PDB file of C-alpha atoms and ligand atoms in Angstrom:
ATOM      1  CA  MET A 945      -8.218  11.817  -1.729  1.00 84.00           C
ATOM      2  CA  ASP A 946     -10.126  13.482  -4.900  1.00 88.00           C
ATOM      3  CA  PHE A 947     -10.103  11.359  -8.097  1.00 94.00           C
ATOM      4  CA  LYS A 948     -10.309  12.782 -11.546  1.00 95.00           C
ATOM      5  CA  SER A 949     -14.060  13.051 -12.676  1.00 96.00           C
ATOM      6  CA  GLU A 950     -13.564  10.551 -15.763  1.00 97.00           C
ATOM      7  CA  PHE A 951     -12.995   7.926 -13.508  1.00 98.00           C
ATOM      8  CA  LYS A 952     -15.899   8.936 -11.172  1.00 97.00           C
ATOM      9  CA  GLU A 953     -17.979   8.922 -13.963  1.00 96.00           C
ATOM     10  CA  LYS A 954     -16.978   5.101 -15.176  1.00 97.00           C
ATOM     11  CA  PHE A 955     -16.757   3.914 -11.697  1.00 98.00           C
ATOM     12  CA  LYS A 956     -20.490   5.407 -11.665  1.00 96.00           C
ATOM     13  CA  LYS A 957     -21.806   3.566 -14.731  1.00 97.00           C
ATOM     14  CA  ALA A 958     -19.726  -0.125 -14.416  1.00 98.00           C
ATOM     15  CA  LYS A 959     -21.616  -3.077 -13.477  1.00 98.00           C
ATOM     16  CA  SER A 960     -18.393  -5.460 -13.532  1.00 98.00           C
ATOM     17  CA  LEU A 961     -15.173  -4.545 -11.985  1.00 98.00           C
ATOM     18  CA  LEU A 962     -12.088  -6.773 -12.259  1.00 98.00           C
ATOM     19  CA  PHE A 963      -8.784  -6.522 -10.006  1.00 99.00           C
ATOM     20  CA  PHE A 964      -5.565  -7.482 -11.202  1.00 98.00           C
ATOM     21  CA  THR A 965      -3.236  -8.056  -8.504  1.00 98.00           C
ATOM     22  CA  GLY A 966       0.437  -8.439  -6.997  1.00 98.00           C
ATOM     23  CA  ALA A 967       2.678  -8.881  -4.493  1.00 96.00           C
ATOM     24  CA  GLY A 968       2.194  -4.935  -3.744  1.00 97.00           C
ATOM     25  CA  ILE A 969      -1.372  -5.423  -2.255  1.00 98.00           C
ATOM     26  CA  SER A 970       0.118  -7.712   0.514  1.00 97.00           C
ATOM     27  CA  ALA A 971       2.647  -5.457   1.355  1.00 95.00           C
ATOM     28  CA  GLU A 972       0.971  -3.620   4.038  1.00 96.00           C
ATOM     29  CA  SER A 973       0.096  -7.033   5.576  1.00 95.00           C
ATOM     30  CA  GLY A 974       3.901  -7.348   5.790  1.00 91.00           C
ATOM     31  CA  ILE A 975       4.461  -9.812   3.611  1.00 89.00           C
ATOM     32  CA  ALA A 976       7.749  -8.558   1.081  1.00 82.00           C
ATOM     33  CA  THR A 977       7.162  -8.028  -2.277  1.00 84.00           C
ATOM     34  CA  PHE A 978       9.559  -9.266  -4.984  1.00 80.00           C
ATOM     35  CA  ARG A 979      11.405  -6.697  -6.726  1.00 76.00           C
ATOM     36  CA  GLY A 980      10.800  -3.993  -4.513  1.00 73.00           C
ATOM     37  CA  LYS A 981      13.666  -2.664  -2.247  1.00 73.00           C
ATOM     38  CA  ASP A 982      13.559  -5.105   0.200  1.00 73.00           C
ATOM     39  CA  GLY A 983      11.996  -7.686  -1.784  1.00 74.00           C
ATOM     40  CA  LEU A 984      12.136 -11.531  -1.587  1.00 71.00           C
ATOM     41  CA  TRP A 985      14.665 -11.914  -5.058  1.00 70.00           C
ATOM     42  CA  ASN A 986      16.986  -9.065  -4.231  1.00 70.00           C
ATOM     43  CA  LYS A 987      19.101 -11.494  -2.041  1.00 72.00           C
ATOM     44  CA  LEU A 988      18.308 -14.736  -4.488  1.00 74.00           C
ATOM     45  CA  LYS A 989      17.455 -15.265  -8.366  1.00 76.00           C
ATOM     46  CA  PRO A 990      14.103 -16.658  -8.866  1.00 71.00           C
ATOM     47  CA  GLU A 991      15.361 -19.226 -10.759  1.00 68.00           C
ATOM     48  CA  GLU A 992      17.699 -20.236  -8.259  1.00 77.00           C
ATOM     49  CA  LEU A 993      14.400 -21.308  -5.917  1.00 86.00           C
ATOM     50  CA  ALA A 994      10.979 -20.555  -8.331  1.00 90.00           C
ATOM     51  CA  SER A 995      11.494 -23.227 -10.747  1.00 92.00           C
ATOM     52  CA  PHE A 996      11.428 -26.463 -10.898  1.00 94.00           C
ATOM     53  CA  SER A 997      14.775 -27.739 -11.406  1.00 93.00           C
ATOM     54  CA  ALA A 998      15.972 -25.425  -8.692  1.00 92.00           C
ATOM     55  CA  PHE A 999      13.388 -27.724  -6.508  1.00 95.00           C
ATOM     56  CA  MET A1000      14.738 -31.262  -7.867  1.00 95.00           C
ATOM     57  CA  LYS A1001      18.706 -29.880  -7.521  1.00 93.00           C
ATOM     58  CA  ASN A1002      18.258 -29.001  -3.813  1.00 92.00           C
ATOM     59  CA  PRO A1003      14.260 -30.052  -2.513  1.00 94.00           C
ATOM     60  CA  ASP A1004      15.319 -29.228   0.714  1.00 92.00           C
ATOM     61  CA  MET A1005      16.718 -25.519   0.212  1.00 90.00           C
ATOM     62  CA  VAL A1006      13.515 -24.762  -2.116  1.00 92.00           C
ATOM     63  CA  TRP A1007      11.288 -25.918   0.507  1.00 91.00           C
ATOM     64  CA  GLU A1008      12.325 -24.328   3.616  1.00 88.00           C
ATOM     65  CA  TRP A1009      12.036 -21.045   1.246  1.00 88.00           C
ATOM     66  CA  TYR A1010       8.438 -21.687   1.130  1.00 90.00           C
ATOM     67  CA  GLN A1011       8.275 -23.122   4.897  1.00 88.00           C
ATOM     68  CA  TYR A1012       9.647 -19.535   5.572  1.00 86.00           C
ATOM     69  CA  ARG A1013       6.989 -17.700   3.542  1.00 88.00           C
ATOM     70  CA  ARG A1014       4.462 -19.833   4.689  1.00 88.00           C
ATOM     71  CA  ASN A1015       5.078 -19.125   8.333  1.00 87.00           C
ATOM     72  CA  ILE A1016       5.253 -15.004   7.247  1.00 88.00           C
ATOM     73  CA  VAL A1017       1.558 -15.487   5.175  1.00 89.00           C
ATOM     74  CA  GLU A1018       0.210 -17.092   8.250  1.00 88.00           C
ATOM     75  CA  GLY A1019       1.242 -14.395  10.659  1.00 90.00           C
ATOM     76  CA  THR A1020      -0.558 -12.257   8.534  1.00 95.00           C
ATOM     77  CA  LEU A1021      -3.860 -10.416   8.047  1.00 96.00           C
ATOM     78  CA  PRO A1022      -5.414  -8.985   5.458  1.00 98.00           C
ATOM     79  CA  ASN A1023      -5.494  -5.494   5.147  1.00 98.00           C
ATOM     80  CA  SER A1024      -7.481  -2.495   3.963  1.00 98.00           C
ATOM     81  CA  GLY A1025      -7.111  -3.353   0.301  1.00 98.00           C
ATOM     82  CA  HIS A1026      -7.730  -6.827   0.236  1.00 98.00           C
ATOM     83  CA  TYR A1027     -11.275  -6.061   2.584  1.00 98.00           C
ATOM     84  CA  ALA A1028     -12.223  -3.243   0.144  1.00 98.00           C
ATOM     85  CA  ILE A1029     -11.843  -5.208  -2.717  1.00 98.00           C
ATOM     86  CA  ALA A1030     -14.196  -7.830  -1.148  1.00 98.00           C
ATOM     87  CA  GLU A1031     -16.631  -5.264  -0.220  1.00 98.00           C
ATOM     88  CA  LEU A1032     -17.099  -4.100  -3.297  1.00 98.00           C
ATOM     89  CA  GLU A1033     -18.867  -7.052  -4.252  1.00 98.00           C
ATOM     90  CA  LYS A1034     -21.921  -5.480  -2.262  1.00 97.00           C
ATOM     91  CA  TYR A1035     -22.305  -3.329  -5.148  1.00 97.00           C
ATOM     92  CA  TYR A1036     -20.696  -4.693  -8.872  1.00 98.00           C
ATOM     93  CA  ASN A1037     -19.780  -7.895 -10.302  1.00 98.00           C
ATOM     94  CA  VAL A1038     -16.419  -8.098  -8.631  1.00 98.00           C
ATOM     95  CA  ASP A1039     -13.871 -10.558 -10.204  1.00 98.00           C
ATOM     96  CA  VAL A1040      -9.943 -10.879  -8.970  1.00 98.00           C
ATOM     97  CA  VAL A1041      -7.432 -12.048 -10.479  1.00 98.00           C
ATOM     98  CA  THR A1042      -4.435 -12.132  -8.797  1.00 98.00           C
ATOM     99  CA  GLN A1043      -0.633 -13.466  -9.208  1.00 98.00           C
ATOM    100  CA  ASN A1044      -0.216 -13.637  -5.654  1.00 97.00           C
ATOM    101  CA  VAL A1045      -0.147 -17.217  -3.961  1.00 96.00           C
ATOM    102  CA  ASP A1046      -1.066 -15.968  -0.475  1.00 94.00           C
ATOM    103  CA  ASN A1047      -4.695 -16.445   0.384  1.00 93.00           C
ATOM    104  CA  LEU A1048      -5.146 -12.592   1.318  1.00 97.00           C
ATOM    105  CA  HIS A1049      -7.807 -12.079  -0.815  1.00 98.00           C
ATOM    106  CA  GLU A1050     -10.313 -15.503  -0.046  1.00 97.00           C
ATOM    107  CA  ARG A1051      -9.561 -14.745   3.598  1.00 97.00           C
ATOM    108  CA  ALA A1052     -10.596 -10.813   3.389  1.00 98.00           C
ATOM    109  CA  GLY A1053     -13.865 -12.169   1.845  1.00 98.00           C
ATOM    110  CA  SER A1054     -13.140 -11.948  -1.750  1.00 98.00           C
ATOM    111  CA  THR A1055     -15.225 -14.682  -3.578  1.00 98.00           C
ATOM    112  CA  LYS A1056     -14.668 -15.143  -7.102  1.00 98.00           C
ATOM    113  CA  ILE A1057     -10.706 -15.503  -7.129  1.00 98.00           C
ATOM    114  CA  ASP A1058      -8.311 -16.797  -9.949  1.00 98.00           C
ATOM    115  CA  GLU A1059      -5.002 -17.937  -8.431  1.00 98.00           C
ATOM    116  CA  LEU A1060      -2.811 -17.526 -11.639  1.00 98.00           C
ATOM    117  CA  HIS A1061       0.196 -18.941  -9.893  1.00 97.00           C
ATOM    118  CA  GLY A1062      -1.530 -21.318  -7.536  1.00 96.00           C
ATOM    119  CA  SER A1063      -1.301 -21.079  -3.839  1.00 94.00           C
ATOM    120  CA  ILE A1064       1.238 -21.716  -1.043  1.00 91.00           C
ATOM    121  CA  VAL A1065      -1.105 -23.387   1.409  1.00 89.00           C
ATOM    122  CA  ARG A1066      -1.797 -26.236  -0.926  1.00 92.00           C
ATOM    123  CA  ASN A1067       1.096 -29.072  -1.765  1.00 94.00           C
ATOM    124  CA  PHE A1068       1.233 -32.015  -4.673  1.00 96.00           C
ATOM    125  CA  CYS A1069       3.171 -35.167  -4.994  1.00 97.00           C
ATOM    126  CA  VAL A1070       5.417 -34.476  -8.031  1.00 97.00           C
ATOM    127  CA  ASP A1071       4.846 -38.214  -9.025  1.00 97.00           C
ATOM    128  CA  CYS A1072       1.240 -38.906  -8.079  1.00 97.00           C
ATOM    129  CA  ASN A1073      -0.202 -35.184  -7.500  1.00 96.00           C
ATOM    130  CA  THR A1074      -1.787 -36.433  -4.351  1.00 96.00           C
ATOM    131  CA  PHE A1075      -2.744 -33.116  -2.878  1.00 95.00           C
ATOM    132  CA  TYR A1076      -1.380 -32.415   0.705  1.00 92.00           C
ATOM    133  CA  ASN A1077      -2.960 -29.005   3.151  1.00 86.00           C
ATOM    134  CA  HIS A1078      -1.317 -28.163   6.121  1.00 69.00           C
ATOM    135  CA  GLN A1079      -3.728 -30.122   8.195  1.00 66.00           C
ATOM    136  CA  ASP A1080      -2.253 -33.395   6.451  1.00 71.00           C
ATOM    137  CA  PHE A1081       0.861 -33.826   8.402  1.00 64.00           C
ATOM    138  CA  GLU A1082       3.296 -31.782  10.516  1.00 70.00           C
ATOM    139  CA  PHE A1083       5.459 -29.833   8.279  1.00 67.00           C
ATOM    140  CA  ASP A1084       9.219 -29.081   9.127  1.00 74.00           C
ATOM    141  CA  ASN A1085      12.034 -27.695   7.226  1.00 77.00           C
ATOM    142  CA  LYS A1086      12.906 -31.062   5.623  1.00 87.00           C
ATOM    143  CA  VAL A1087      11.046 -31.767   2.079  1.00 92.00           C
ATOM    144  CA  PRO A1088       7.970 -34.159   2.683  1.00 93.00           C
ATOM    145  CA  ARG A1089       7.385 -37.430   1.032  1.00 94.00           C
ATOM    146  CA  CYS A1090       4.250 -38.825  -0.252  1.00 95.00           C
ATOM    147  CA  LYS A1091       2.629 -41.313   1.706  1.00 93.00           C
ATOM    148  CA  LYS A1092       1.088 -42.662  -1.116  1.00 96.00           C
ATOM    149  CA  CYS A1093       4.429 -43.075  -2.756  1.00 97.00           C
ATOM    150  CA  ASN A1094       7.561 -41.907  -0.936  1.00 96.00           C
ATOM    151  CA  GLY A1095       7.533 -38.963  -3.897  1.00 97.00           C
ATOM    152  CA  LEU A1096       8.826 -35.324  -3.495  1.00 96.00           C
ATOM    153  CA  ILE A1097       6.425 -33.082  -1.995  1.00 95.00           C
ATOM    154  CA  ARG A1098       5.914 -29.127  -3.457  1.00 96.00           C
ATOM    155  CA  PRO A1099       4.049 -26.261  -3.238  1.00 95.00           C
ATOM    156  CA  ASP A1100       1.306 -25.583  -5.660  1.00 96.00           C
ATOM    157  CA  VAL A1101       2.385 -22.582  -6.903  1.00 96.00           C
ATOM    158  CA  VAL A1102       3.667 -22.034 -10.656  1.00 97.00           C
ATOM    159  CA  TRP A1103       7.402 -21.697 -11.096  1.00 96.00           C
ATOM    160  CA  PHE A1104       9.228 -20.057 -13.894  1.00 93.00           C
ATOM    161  CA  GLY A1105       9.263 -22.346 -16.726  1.00 92.00           C
ATOM    162  CA  GLU A1106       6.181 -24.098 -15.830  1.00 96.00           C
ATOM    163  CA  ASN A1107       2.693 -23.382 -17.724  1.00 96.00           C
ATOM    164  CA  LEU A1108      -0.017 -22.334 -15.839  1.00 96.00           C
ATOM    165  CA  ARG A1109      -2.304 -24.909 -14.696  1.00 93.00           C
ATOM    166  CA  GLY A1110      -5.914 -25.280 -14.596  1.00 93.00           C
ATOM    167  CA  HIS A1111      -8.617 -22.710 -15.739  1.00 96.00           C
ATOM    168  CA  ALA A1112      -7.318 -19.744 -13.624  1.00 97.00           C
ATOM    169  CA  PHE A1113      -5.569 -18.150 -16.928  1.00 98.00           C
ATOM    170  CA  PRO A1114      -8.529 -18.780 -19.246  1.00 98.00           C
ATOM    171  CA  ASN A1115     -11.214 -17.972 -16.198  1.00 98.00           C
ATOM    172  CA  GLY A1116      -9.213 -14.593 -15.878  1.00 98.00           C
ATOM    173  CA  GLU A1117      -8.798 -13.610 -19.860  1.00 98.00           C
ATOM    174  CA  ARG A1118     -12.993 -14.320 -20.119  1.00 98.00           C
ATOM    175  CA  LYS A1119     -13.188 -11.956 -17.282  1.00 98.00           C
ATOM    176  CA  ALA A1120     -11.090  -9.489 -19.122  1.00 98.00           C
ATOM    177  CA  LYS A1121     -12.602  -9.214 -22.012  1.00 98.00           C
ATOM    178  CA  GLU A1122     -16.029  -8.502 -19.976  1.00 98.00           C
ATOM    179  CA  CYS A1123     -14.903  -5.711 -17.365  1.00 98.00           C
ATOM    180  CA  ASP A1124     -15.623  -2.523 -17.486  1.00 98.00           C
ATOM    181  CA  ILE A1125     -13.223  -1.604 -15.466  1.00 98.00           C
ATOM    182  CA  CYS A1126     -10.092  -3.350 -14.735  1.00 98.00           C
ATOM    183  CA  PHE A1127      -7.906  -2.060 -11.777  1.00 98.00           C
ATOM    184  CA  VAL A1128      -4.009  -3.244 -11.617  1.00 98.00           C
ATOM    185  CA  VAL A1129      -3.234  -3.076  -8.054  1.00 98.00           C
ATOM    186  CA  GLY A1130       0.368  -3.725  -6.695  1.00 98.00           C
ATOM    187  CA  THR A1131       2.111  -5.240  -9.328  1.00 98.00           C
ATOM    188  CA  SER A1132       5.150  -4.293 -12.049  1.00 96.00           C
ATOM    189  CA  ALA A1133       3.500  -5.895 -14.607  1.00 97.00           C
ATOM    190  CA  ILE A1134       6.658  -7.873 -15.734  1.00 95.00           C
ATOM    191  CA  VAL A1135       5.897 -11.547 -15.203  1.00 95.00           C
ATOM    192  CA  TYR A1136       3.934 -13.640 -18.152  1.00 96.00           C
ATOM    193  CA  PRO A1137       1.519 -14.500 -19.616  1.00 98.00           C
ATOM    194  CA  ALA A1138      -0.176 -12.541 -15.952  1.00 98.00           C
ATOM    195  CA  ALA A1139       0.665  -9.538 -17.287  1.00 98.00           C
ATOM    196  CA  TYR A1140      -1.227 -10.412 -20.403  1.00 98.00           C
ATOM    197  CA  ILE A1141      -4.842  -9.868 -18.495  1.00 98.00           C
ATOM    198  CA  PRO A1142      -4.985  -6.061 -18.363  1.00 98.00           C
ATOM    199  CA  ILE A1143      -3.790  -5.874 -22.180  1.00 98.00           C
ATOM    200  CA  THR A1144      -6.539  -7.574 -22.703  1.00 98.00           C
ATOM    201  CA  ALA A1145      -9.332  -5.871 -20.952  1.00 98.00           C
ATOM    202  CA  LYS A1146      -7.562  -2.849 -22.386  1.00 98.00           C
ATOM    203  CA  GLN A1147      -8.112  -4.376 -26.002  1.00 98.00           C
ATOM    204  CA  TYR A1148     -11.996  -5.285 -25.030  1.00 98.00           C
ATOM    205  CA  GLY A1149     -12.425  -1.815 -24.074  1.00 98.00           C
ATOM    206  CA  ALA A1150     -12.239  -1.689 -20.629  1.00 98.00           C
ATOM    207  CA  TYR A1151     -11.097   1.468 -18.591  1.00 98.00           C
ATOM    208  CA  ILE A1152      -7.699   0.662 -17.030  1.00 98.00           C
ATOM    209  CA  VAL A1153      -6.415   2.079 -13.317  1.00 98.00           C
ATOM    210  CA  GLU A1154      -3.284   1.438 -11.756  1.00 98.00           C
ATOM    211  CA  ILE A1155      -3.005   1.566  -8.558  1.00 98.00           C
ATOM    212  CA  ASN A1156       1.028   1.497  -7.463  1.00 98.00           C
ATOM    213  CA  LEU A1157       3.623   3.552  -5.863  1.00 97.00           C
ATOM    214  CA  GLU A1158       5.335   4.359  -8.623  1.00 97.00           C
ATOM    215  CA  PRO A1159       5.029   4.482 -12.940  1.00 97.00           C
ATOM    216  CA  THR A1160       5.136   0.326 -14.161  1.00 97.00           C
ATOM    217  CA  GLU A1161       5.750  -1.313 -17.297  1.00 92.00           C
ATOM    218  CA  LEU A1162       1.774  -0.956 -17.167  1.00 96.00           C
ATOM    219  CA  SER A1163       1.637   2.542 -16.842  1.00 96.00           C
ATOM    220  CA  ASP A1164       1.252   3.655 -20.708  1.00 96.00           C
ATOM    221  CA  GLN A1165      -1.424   1.429 -21.209  1.00 95.00           C
ATOM    222  CA  ALA A1166      -3.129   2.911 -18.154  1.00 98.00           C
ATOM    223  CA  ASP A1167      -6.491   5.197 -18.791  1.00 98.00           C
ATOM    224  CA  TYR A1168      -5.650   6.215 -14.796  1.00 98.00           C
ATOM    225  CA  SER A1169      -2.911   5.921 -12.814  1.00 98.00           C
ATOM    226  CA  ILE A1170      -3.729   6.949  -8.865  1.00 98.00           C
ATOM    227  CA  TYR A1171       0.065   6.793  -7.118  1.00 97.00           C
ATOM    228  CA  GLY A1172       0.082   6.004  -3.340  1.00 98.00           C
ATOM    229  CA  LYS A1173      -0.395   2.686  -0.945  1.00 98.00           C
ATOM    230  CA  SER A1174      -3.032   0.291  -1.943  1.00 98.00           C
ATOM    231  CA  GLY A1175      -4.436  -0.076   1.428  1.00 98.00           C
ATOM    232  CA  GLU A1176      -5.057   3.547   1.679  1.00 98.00           C
ATOM    233  CA  ILE A1177      -6.684   3.897  -2.234  1.00 98.00           C
ATOM    234  CA  LEU A1178      -8.897   1.142  -2.368  1.00 98.00           C
ATOM    235  CA  PRO A1179     -11.075   2.283   1.002  1.00 98.00           C
ATOM    236  CA  GLN A1180     -11.407   5.612  -0.625  1.00 97.00           C
ATOM    237  CA  ILE A1181     -12.894   4.194  -3.742  1.00 98.00           C
ATOM    238  CA  LEU A1182     -14.869   1.967  -1.645  1.00 97.00           C
ATOM    239  CA  ARG A1183     -16.531   5.253  -0.214  1.00 96.00           C
ATOM    240  CA  LEU A1184     -17.325   6.507  -3.781  1.00 95.00           C
ATOM    241  CA  VAL A1185     -20.305   4.124  -3.899  1.00 93.00           C
ATOM    242  CA  ASN A1186     -21.409   5.924  -0.829  1.00 77.00           C
ATOM    243  CA  ASN A1187     -21.458   8.995  -2.630  1.00 75.00           C
ATOM    244  CA  ASN A1188     -22.795   8.016  -5.814  1.00 66.00           C
TER     245      ASN A1188
HETATM  246  C1  BV8 B2027       5.218 -19.550 -18.385  1.00 97.20           C
HETATM  247  C2  BV8 B2027       5.032 -18.236  -8.135  1.00 97.20           C
HETATM  248  C3  BV8 B2027       4.906 -21.208 -20.438  1.00 97.20           C
HETATM  249  C4  BV8 B2027       5.936 -18.509  -7.287  1.00 97.20           C
HETATM  250  C5  BV8 B2027       5.867 -16.572  -9.814  1.00 97.20           C
HETATM  251  C6  BV8 B2027       6.262 -14.164 -22.064  1.00 97.20           C
HETATM  252  C7  BV8 B2027       5.302 -14.852 -22.439  1.00 97.20           C
HETATM  253  C8  BV8 B2027       5.089 -16.541 -21.812  1.00 97.20           C
HETATM  254  C9  BV8 B2027       6.293 -16.380 -20.918  1.00 97.20           C
HETATM  255  C10 BV8 B2027       7.382 -15.442 -20.582  1.00 97.20           C
HETATM  256  C11 BV8 B2027       7.485 -14.717 -20.880  1.00 97.20           C
HETATM  257  N1  BV8 B2027       8.239 -13.430 -21.257  1.00 97.20           N
HETATM  258  C12 BV8 B2027       9.334 -14.044 -20.250  1.00 97.20           C
HETATM  259  C13 BV8 B2027       8.442 -15.263 -19.860  1.00 97.20           C
HETATM  260  C14 BV8 B2027       9.201 -16.363 -18.960  1.00 97.20           C
HETATM  261  C15 BV8 B2027       8.201 -15.859 -17.203  1.00 97.20           C
HETATM  262  C16 BV8 B2027       8.104 -14.622 -16.937  1.00 97.20           C
HETATM  263  O1  BV8 B2027       7.412 -13.637 -17.297  1.00 97.20           O
HETATM  264  N2  BV8 B2027       9.773 -14.530 -16.601  1.00 97.20           N
HETATM  265  C17 BV8 B2027       9.998 -12.745 -16.527  1.00 97.20           C
HETATM  266  C18 BV8 B2027      10.359 -12.488 -14.545  1.00 97.20           C
HETATM  267  C19 BV8 B2027      10.283 -11.769 -17.865  1.00 97.20           C
HETATM  268  N3  BV8 B2027       7.035 -16.694 -17.022  1.00 97.20           N
HETATM  269  C20 BV8 B2027       7.092 -18.084 -16.676  1.00 97.20           C
HETATM  270  O2  BV8 B2027       8.240 -18.726 -17.016  1.00 97.20           O
HETATM  271  C21 BV8 B2027       5.454 -18.142 -16.492  1.00 97.20           C
HETATM  272  N4  BV8 B2027       5.521 -19.442 -17.360  1.00 97.20           N
HETATM  273  O3  BV8 B2027       5.354 -18.776 -19.455  1.00 97.20           O
HETATM  274  O4  BV8 B2027       5.058 -20.757 -19.311  1.00 97.20           O
HETATM  275  C22 BV8 B2027       6.463 -21.488 -20.497  1.00 97.20           C
HETATM  276  C23 BV8 B2027       6.404 -22.849 -20.606  1.00 97.20           C
HETATM  277  C24 BV8 B2027       7.569 -23.134 -20.661  1.00 97.20           C
HETATM  278  C25 BV8 B2027       9.247 -22.321 -21.193  1.00 97.20           C
HETATM  279  C26 BV8 B2027       8.735 -20.887 -21.559  1.00 97.20           C
HETATM  280  C27 BV8 B2027       6.970 -20.606 -21.542  1.00 97.20           C
HETATM  281  C28 BV8 B2027       5.513 -18.570 -15.061  1.00 97.20           C
HETATM  282  C29 BV8 B2027       5.631 -17.439 -14.269  1.00 97.20           C
HETATM  283  C30 BV8 B2027       4.921 -17.776 -12.877  1.00 97.20           C
HETATM  284  C31 BV8 B2027       6.448 -18.002 -12.255  1.00 97.20           C
HETATM  285  N5  BV8 B2027       5.910 -17.551 -10.431  1.00 97.20           N
HETATM  286  N6  BV8 B2027       5.317 -17.012  -8.830  1.00 97.20           N
HETATM  287  C32 BV8 B2027       6.104 -17.769  -6.356  1.00 97.20           C
HETATM  288  O5  BV8 B2027       5.361 -16.735  -5.767  1.00 97.20           O
HETATM  289  O6  BV8 B2027       6.981 -18.426  -5.227  1.00 97.20           O
HETATM  290  S1  BV8 B2027       6.034 -15.156 -10.412  1.00 97.20           S
HETATM  291  C33 BV8 B2027       6.037 -13.431  -9.074  1.00 97.20           C
HETATM  292  O7  BV8 B2027       5.805 -12.912  -9.722  1.00 97.20           O
HETATM  293  C34 BV8 B2027       4.680 -13.698  -8.079  1.00 97.20           C
HETATM  294  O8  BV8 B2027       4.116 -14.822  -8.341  1.00 97.20           O
HETATM  295  C35 BV8 B2027       4.603 -12.661  -8.102  1.00 97.20           C
HETATM  296  O9  BV8 B2027       3.270 -12.012  -8.129  1.00 97.20           O
HETATM  297  C36 BV8 B2027       4.607 -12.410  -9.710  1.00 97.20           C
HETATM  298  C37 BV8 B2027       4.681 -10.952 -10.064  1.00 97.20           C
HETATM  299  O10 BV8 B2027       5.314  -9.936  -9.311  1.00 97.20           O
HETATM  300  P1  BV8 B2027       4.672  -8.544  -8.657  1.00 97.20           P
HETATM  301  O11 BV8 B2027       3.438  -8.896  -7.865  1.00 97.20           O
HETATM  302  O12 BV8 B2027       4.098  -7.843  -9.601  1.00 97.20           O
HETATM  303  O13 BV8 B2027       5.533  -8.078  -7.499  1.00 97.20           O
HETATM  304  P2  BV8 B2027       6.459  -6.951  -7.916  1.00 97.20           P
HETATM  305  O14 BV8 B2027       7.389  -7.318  -6.077  1.00 97.20           O
HETATM  306  O15 BV8 B2027       7.273  -7.655  -8.827  1.00 97.20           O
HETATM  307  O16 BV8 B2027       5.825  -5.757  -7.576  1.00 97.20           O
HETATM  308  C38 BV8 B2027       5.083  -5.263  -6.687  1.00 97.20           C
HETATM  309  C39 BV8 B2027       4.451  -4.064  -6.663  1.00 97.20           C
HETATM  310  O17 BV8 B2027       3.573  -3.352  -6.024  1.00 97.20           O
HETATM  311  C40 BV8 B2027       5.523  -2.600  -7.578  1.00 97.20           C
HETATM  312  O18 BV8 B2027       5.431  -2.397  -8.503  1.00 97.20           O
HETATM  313  C41 BV8 B2027       5.697  -1.686  -6.657  1.00 97.20           C
HETATM  314  O19 BV8 B2027       6.459  -0.267  -6.781  1.00 97.20           O
HETATM  315  C42 BV8 B2027       4.122  -2.107  -6.106  1.00 97.20           C
HETATM  316  N7  BV8 B2027       3.923  -1.881  -4.649  1.00 97.20           N
HETATM  317  C43 BV8 B2027       4.294  -2.126  -3.170  1.00 97.20           C
HETATM  318  N8  BV8 B2027       3.975  -1.523  -2.316  1.00 97.20           N
HETATM  319  C44 BV8 B2027       2.389  -1.310  -2.478  1.00 97.20           C
HETATM  320  C45 BV8 B2027       2.798  -1.322  -4.240  1.00 97.20           C
HETATM  321  N9  BV8 B2027       1.664  -0.807  -4.861  1.00 97.20           N
HETATM  322  C46 BV8 B2027       0.942  -0.329  -3.865  1.00 97.20           C
HETATM  323  N10 BV8 B2027       0.346  -0.345  -2.706  1.00 97.20           N
HETATM  324  C47 BV8 B2027       1.601  -0.657  -1.930  1.00 97.20           C
HETATM  325  N11 BV8 B2027       1.407  -0.498  -0.325  1.00 97.20           N
HETATM  326 ZN1   ZN B2028       2.993 -39.645  -4.227  1.00 97.20          ZN
END
């Protein structure tokens, strides 16, 4: 693939890269996206599953949906897009700010990751906040109870209507202000406040490169939109380093 010379110039001079990723970067690993044609949410509305009220109304149903997704995630591997981002750490300061909860960036070897929407591999008790991982007990399709207080255990993901937890979002904003190039990979860029990340990067002078199959809400903010599969495009961007 021949990239436009303006991008090649910026890429050569850059010191700090930010990768803002969404479900599309994991599509080639076999994990369905949310809003695509076979999207996870086509069948059910997000509010029916990814919200605290849905969980409290029907904990077993929401737990079972996450178990289903956990099993898919456990059966998949990072793809060449995740690995290319991890490999770029050898040549640049690379930060990953992801909306994904599938842990694939970490499994591909990226070392600086902010998970804006949490992670499907962690769980915690809604009453006493005790954390539980897979190793702690055998998960089945019924919502588990906390060993300490018998409270309901939920996945450590951010649901609709919930504030983002921890330092992920402030960290992501700080990195957006400092990066030279912000790659926006595989996201429809409609979920907020996550979608503010590339907008902040743009406001602070970063060069915005969108990698997606099609135009998105963010496309008019992008300096360069590269259409295609991220699993094919990112390794070609990595190869630019060796040609520099
Ligand atoms: C909150 C975790 C404060 C659970 C998810 C403005 C400001 C603040 C809030 C809002 C606002 N406007 C609206 C809101 C409310 C809401 C929101 O954003 N709603 C949207 C739908 C309009 N936001 C919230 O509720 C957030 N909390 O704001 O707190 C607050 C508090 C109280 C009351 C009000 C506000 C919390 C949002 C977090 C929700 N949790 N996930 C779980 O995963 O189960 S969101 C979910 O969507 C996932 O995290 C996912 O990552 C995220 C974004 O989706 P994408 O990753 O972009 O995936 P999608 O399928 O949409 O797109 C995939 C893309 O990839 C496509 O473009 C496709 O073309 C492309 N693609 C496919 N294959 C490939 C590819 N590209 C390249 N290569 C390929 N091979
Ligand atoms: Zn508890």
